[in-house]
PDB file of C-alpha atoms in Angstrom:
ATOM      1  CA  UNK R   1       0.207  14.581 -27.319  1.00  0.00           C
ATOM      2  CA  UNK R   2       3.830  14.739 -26.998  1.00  0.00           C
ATOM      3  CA  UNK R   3       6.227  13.477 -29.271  1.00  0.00           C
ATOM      4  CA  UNK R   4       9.528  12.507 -27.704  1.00  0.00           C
ATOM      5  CA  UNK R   5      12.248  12.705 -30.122  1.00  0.00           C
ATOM      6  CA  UNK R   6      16.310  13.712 -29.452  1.00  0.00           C
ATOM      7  CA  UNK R   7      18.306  16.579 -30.135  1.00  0.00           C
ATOM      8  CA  UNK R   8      18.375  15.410 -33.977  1.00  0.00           C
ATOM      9  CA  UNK R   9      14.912  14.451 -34.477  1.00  0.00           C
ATOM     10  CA  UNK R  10      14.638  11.056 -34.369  1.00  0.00           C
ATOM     11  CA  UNK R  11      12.658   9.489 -31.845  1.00  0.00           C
ATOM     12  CA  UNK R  12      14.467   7.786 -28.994  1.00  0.00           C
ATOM     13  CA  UNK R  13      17.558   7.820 -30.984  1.00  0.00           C
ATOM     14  CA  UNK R  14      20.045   9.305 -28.525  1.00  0.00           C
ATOM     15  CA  UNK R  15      20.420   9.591 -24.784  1.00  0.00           C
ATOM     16  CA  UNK R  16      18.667  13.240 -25.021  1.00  0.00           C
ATOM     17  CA  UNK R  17      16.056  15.239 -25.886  1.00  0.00           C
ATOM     18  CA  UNK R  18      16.371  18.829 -26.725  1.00  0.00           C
ATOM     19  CA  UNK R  19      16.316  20.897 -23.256  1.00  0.00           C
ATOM     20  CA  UNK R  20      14.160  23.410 -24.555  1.00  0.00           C
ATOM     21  CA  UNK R  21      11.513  20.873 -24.287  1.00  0.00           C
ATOM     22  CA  UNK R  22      11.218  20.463 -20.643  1.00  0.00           C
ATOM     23  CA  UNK R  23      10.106  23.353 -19.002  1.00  0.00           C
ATOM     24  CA  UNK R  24       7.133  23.619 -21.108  1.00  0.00           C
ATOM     25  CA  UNK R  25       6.281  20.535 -19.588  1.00  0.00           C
ATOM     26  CA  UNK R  26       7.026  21.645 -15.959  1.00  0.00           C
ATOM     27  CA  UNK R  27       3.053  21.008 -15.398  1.00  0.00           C
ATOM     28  CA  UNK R  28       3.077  17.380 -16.680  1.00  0.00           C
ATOM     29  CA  UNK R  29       1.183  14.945 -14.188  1.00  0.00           C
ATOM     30  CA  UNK R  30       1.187  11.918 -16.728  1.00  0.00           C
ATOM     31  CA  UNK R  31       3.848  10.796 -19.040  1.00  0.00           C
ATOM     32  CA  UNK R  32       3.641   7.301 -20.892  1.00  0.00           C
ATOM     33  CA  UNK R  33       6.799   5.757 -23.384  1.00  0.00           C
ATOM     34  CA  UNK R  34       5.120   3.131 -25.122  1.00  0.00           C
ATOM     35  CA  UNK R  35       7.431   1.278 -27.461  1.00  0.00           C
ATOM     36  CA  UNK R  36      10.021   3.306 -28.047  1.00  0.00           C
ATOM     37  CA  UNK R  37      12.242   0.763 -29.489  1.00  0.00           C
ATOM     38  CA  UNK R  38      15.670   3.237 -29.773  1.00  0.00           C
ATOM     39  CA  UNK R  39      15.338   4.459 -26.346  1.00  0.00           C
ATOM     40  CA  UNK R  40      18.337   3.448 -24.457  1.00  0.00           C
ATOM     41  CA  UNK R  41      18.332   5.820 -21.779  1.00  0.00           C
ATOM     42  CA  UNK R  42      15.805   8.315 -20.196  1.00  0.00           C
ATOM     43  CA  UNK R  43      16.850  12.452 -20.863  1.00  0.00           C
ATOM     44  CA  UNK R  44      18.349  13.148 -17.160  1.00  0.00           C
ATOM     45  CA  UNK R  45      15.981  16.427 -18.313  1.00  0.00           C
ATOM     46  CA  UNK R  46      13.142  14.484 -16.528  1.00  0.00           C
ATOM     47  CA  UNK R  47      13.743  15.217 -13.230  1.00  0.00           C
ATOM     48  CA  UNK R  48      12.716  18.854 -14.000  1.00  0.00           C
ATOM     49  CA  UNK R  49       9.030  17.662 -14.692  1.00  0.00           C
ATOM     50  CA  UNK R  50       8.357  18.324 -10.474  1.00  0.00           C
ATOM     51  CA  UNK R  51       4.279  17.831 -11.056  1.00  0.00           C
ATOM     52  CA  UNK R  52       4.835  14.639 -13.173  1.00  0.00           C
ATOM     53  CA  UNK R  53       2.569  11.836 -10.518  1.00  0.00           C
ATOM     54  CA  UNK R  54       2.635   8.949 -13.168  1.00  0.00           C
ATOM     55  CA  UNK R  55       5.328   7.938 -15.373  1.00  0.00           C
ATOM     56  CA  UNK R  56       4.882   4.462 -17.566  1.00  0.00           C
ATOM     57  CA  UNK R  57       7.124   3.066 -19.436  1.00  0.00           C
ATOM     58  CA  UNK R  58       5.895   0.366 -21.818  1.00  0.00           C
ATOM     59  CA  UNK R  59       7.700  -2.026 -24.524  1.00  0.00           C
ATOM     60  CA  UNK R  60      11.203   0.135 -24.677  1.00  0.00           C
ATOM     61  CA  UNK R  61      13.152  -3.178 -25.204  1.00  0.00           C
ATOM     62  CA  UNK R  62      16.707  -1.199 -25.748  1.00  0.00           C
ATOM     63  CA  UNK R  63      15.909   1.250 -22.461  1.00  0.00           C
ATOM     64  CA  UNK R  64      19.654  -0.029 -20.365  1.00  0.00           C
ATOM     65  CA  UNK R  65      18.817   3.101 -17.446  1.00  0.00           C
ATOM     66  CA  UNK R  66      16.946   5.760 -15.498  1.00  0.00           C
ATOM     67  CA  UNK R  67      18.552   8.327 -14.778  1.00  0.00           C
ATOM     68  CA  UNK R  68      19.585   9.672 -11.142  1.00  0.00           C
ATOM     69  CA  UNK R  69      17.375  12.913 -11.631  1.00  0.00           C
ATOM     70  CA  UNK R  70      14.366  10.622 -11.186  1.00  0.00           C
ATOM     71  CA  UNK R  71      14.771  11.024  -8.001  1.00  0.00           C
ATOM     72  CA  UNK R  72      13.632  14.746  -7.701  1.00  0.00           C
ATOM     73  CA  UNK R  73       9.979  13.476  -9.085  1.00  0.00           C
ATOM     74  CA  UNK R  74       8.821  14.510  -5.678  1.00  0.00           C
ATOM     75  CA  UNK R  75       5.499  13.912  -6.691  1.00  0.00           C
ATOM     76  CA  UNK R  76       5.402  11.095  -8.545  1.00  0.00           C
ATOM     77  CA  UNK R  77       3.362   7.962  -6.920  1.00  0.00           C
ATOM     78  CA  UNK R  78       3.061   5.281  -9.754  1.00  0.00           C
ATOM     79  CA  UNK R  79       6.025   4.095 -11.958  1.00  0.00           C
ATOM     80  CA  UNK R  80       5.383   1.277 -13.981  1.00  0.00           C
ATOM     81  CA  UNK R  81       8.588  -0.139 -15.824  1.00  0.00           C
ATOM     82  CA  UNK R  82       6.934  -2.845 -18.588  1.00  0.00           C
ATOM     83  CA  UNK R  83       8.573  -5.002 -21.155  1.00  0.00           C
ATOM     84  CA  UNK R  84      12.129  -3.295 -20.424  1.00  0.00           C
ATOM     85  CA  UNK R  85      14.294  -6.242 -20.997  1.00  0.00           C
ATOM     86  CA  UNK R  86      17.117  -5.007 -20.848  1.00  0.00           C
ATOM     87  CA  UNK R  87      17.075  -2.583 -18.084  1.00  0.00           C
ATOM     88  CA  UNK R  88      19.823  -3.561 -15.855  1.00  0.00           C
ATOM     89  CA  UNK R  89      18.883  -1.418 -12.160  1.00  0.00           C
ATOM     90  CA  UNK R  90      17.128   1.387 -10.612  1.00  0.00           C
ATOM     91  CA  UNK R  91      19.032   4.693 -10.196  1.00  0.00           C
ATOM     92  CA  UNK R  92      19.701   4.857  -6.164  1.00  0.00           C
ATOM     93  CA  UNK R  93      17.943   7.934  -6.062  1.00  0.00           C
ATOM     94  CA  UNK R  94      14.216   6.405  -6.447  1.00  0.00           C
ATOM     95  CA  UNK R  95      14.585   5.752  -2.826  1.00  0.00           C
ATOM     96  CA  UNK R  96      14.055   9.419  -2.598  1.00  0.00           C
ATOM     97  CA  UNK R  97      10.866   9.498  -3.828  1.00  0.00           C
ATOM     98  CA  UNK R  98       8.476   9.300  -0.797  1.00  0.00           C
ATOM     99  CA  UNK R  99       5.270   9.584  -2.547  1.00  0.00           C
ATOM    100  CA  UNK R 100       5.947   7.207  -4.629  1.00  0.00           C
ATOM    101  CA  UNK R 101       2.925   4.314  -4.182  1.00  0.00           C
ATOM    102  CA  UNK R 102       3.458   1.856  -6.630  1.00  0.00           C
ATOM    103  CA  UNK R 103       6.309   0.346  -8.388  1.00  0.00           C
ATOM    104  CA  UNK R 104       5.095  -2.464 -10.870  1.00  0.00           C
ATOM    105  CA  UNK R 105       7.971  -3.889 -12.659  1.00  0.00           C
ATOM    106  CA  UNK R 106       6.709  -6.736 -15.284  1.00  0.00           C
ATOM    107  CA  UNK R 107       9.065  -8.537 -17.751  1.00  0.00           C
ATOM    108  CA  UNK R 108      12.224  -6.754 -17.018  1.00  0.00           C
ATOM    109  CA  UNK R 109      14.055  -9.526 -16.106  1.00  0.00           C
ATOM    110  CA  UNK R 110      17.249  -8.289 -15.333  1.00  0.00           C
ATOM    111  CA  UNK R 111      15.587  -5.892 -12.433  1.00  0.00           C
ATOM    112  CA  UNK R 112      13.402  -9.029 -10.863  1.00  0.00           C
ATOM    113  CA  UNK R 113      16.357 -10.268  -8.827  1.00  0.00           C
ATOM    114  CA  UNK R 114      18.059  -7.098  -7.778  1.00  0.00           C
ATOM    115  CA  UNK R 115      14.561  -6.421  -6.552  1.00  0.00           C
ATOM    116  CA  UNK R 116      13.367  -8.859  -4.816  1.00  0.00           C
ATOM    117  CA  UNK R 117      12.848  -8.933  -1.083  1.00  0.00           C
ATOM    118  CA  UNK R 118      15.339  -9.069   1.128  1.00  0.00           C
ATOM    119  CA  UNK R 119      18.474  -9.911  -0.690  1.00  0.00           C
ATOM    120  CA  UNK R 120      17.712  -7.999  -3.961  1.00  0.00           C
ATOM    121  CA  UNK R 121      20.788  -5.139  -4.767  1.00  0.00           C
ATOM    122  CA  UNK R 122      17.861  -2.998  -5.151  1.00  0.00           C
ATOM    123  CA  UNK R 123      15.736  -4.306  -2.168  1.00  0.00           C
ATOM    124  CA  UNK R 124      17.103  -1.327   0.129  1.00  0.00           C
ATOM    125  CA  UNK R 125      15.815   1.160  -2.390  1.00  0.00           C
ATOM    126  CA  UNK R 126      12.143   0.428  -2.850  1.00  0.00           C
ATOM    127  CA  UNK R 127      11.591  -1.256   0.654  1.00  0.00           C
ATOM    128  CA  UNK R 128       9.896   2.208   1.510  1.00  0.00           C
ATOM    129  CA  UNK R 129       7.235   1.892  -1.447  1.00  0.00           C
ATOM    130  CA  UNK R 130       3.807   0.603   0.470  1.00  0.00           C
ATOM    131  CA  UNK R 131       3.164  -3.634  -0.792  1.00  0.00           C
ATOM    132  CA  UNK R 132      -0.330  -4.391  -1.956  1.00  0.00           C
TER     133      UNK R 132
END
């Protein structure tokens, strides 16, 4: 277990977390942020987790954005963005991520437009990710 917490200790506090952290974690397949009320912002340190496959992200109602370095997750395949109200877009570099295999974005209601097919902002960004 993993306790995410920023560069002064509290949990989801800031925009960071201490860099230190991350490449002990190089190894990660699974990560899950499950209401972390504070978080605004994911650490841009994530993109350095290269074996990380599935990231969830659950009940973060104050998480605004991902962070471009998402898209060097090379081997992530399911992202699952849940009860992020106020997320406001996906970074443009999640097109990047080829293996990517599902996207399941529930109650985030400020990406449901900008995602939907074809006129969406973010339509042209996930139109790669295979549709059950």
């Amino acid at each position: 277990l993993w306790d995410v917490k920023d560069e002064d200790g509290d949990a989801g506090k800031g925009n960071s977390v201490n860099s230190s952290t991350w490449p002990c974690m190089k190894s990660l397949e699974a990560l899950s942020l499950l209401g972390v009320s504070k978080l605004q912002s994911l650490p841009s340190g994530i993109g350095g987790l290269t074996a990380l496959q599935h990231l969830y992200i659950d009940d973060c109602d104050n998480l605004k954005t991902l962070p471009e370095s998402i898209g060097s997750l090379s081997q992530l395949r399911a992202l699952y963005l849940h009860g992020c109200s106020k997320l406001e877009a996906l970074p443009k570099s999640i097109q990047n991520l080829t293996a990517l295999q599902d996207l399941d974005i529930i109650t985030c209601p400020l990406l449901k437009t900008r995602c939907e097919n074809p006129d969406g902002d973010d339509w042209p960004l996930i139109q790669h990710i295979p549709h059950k």
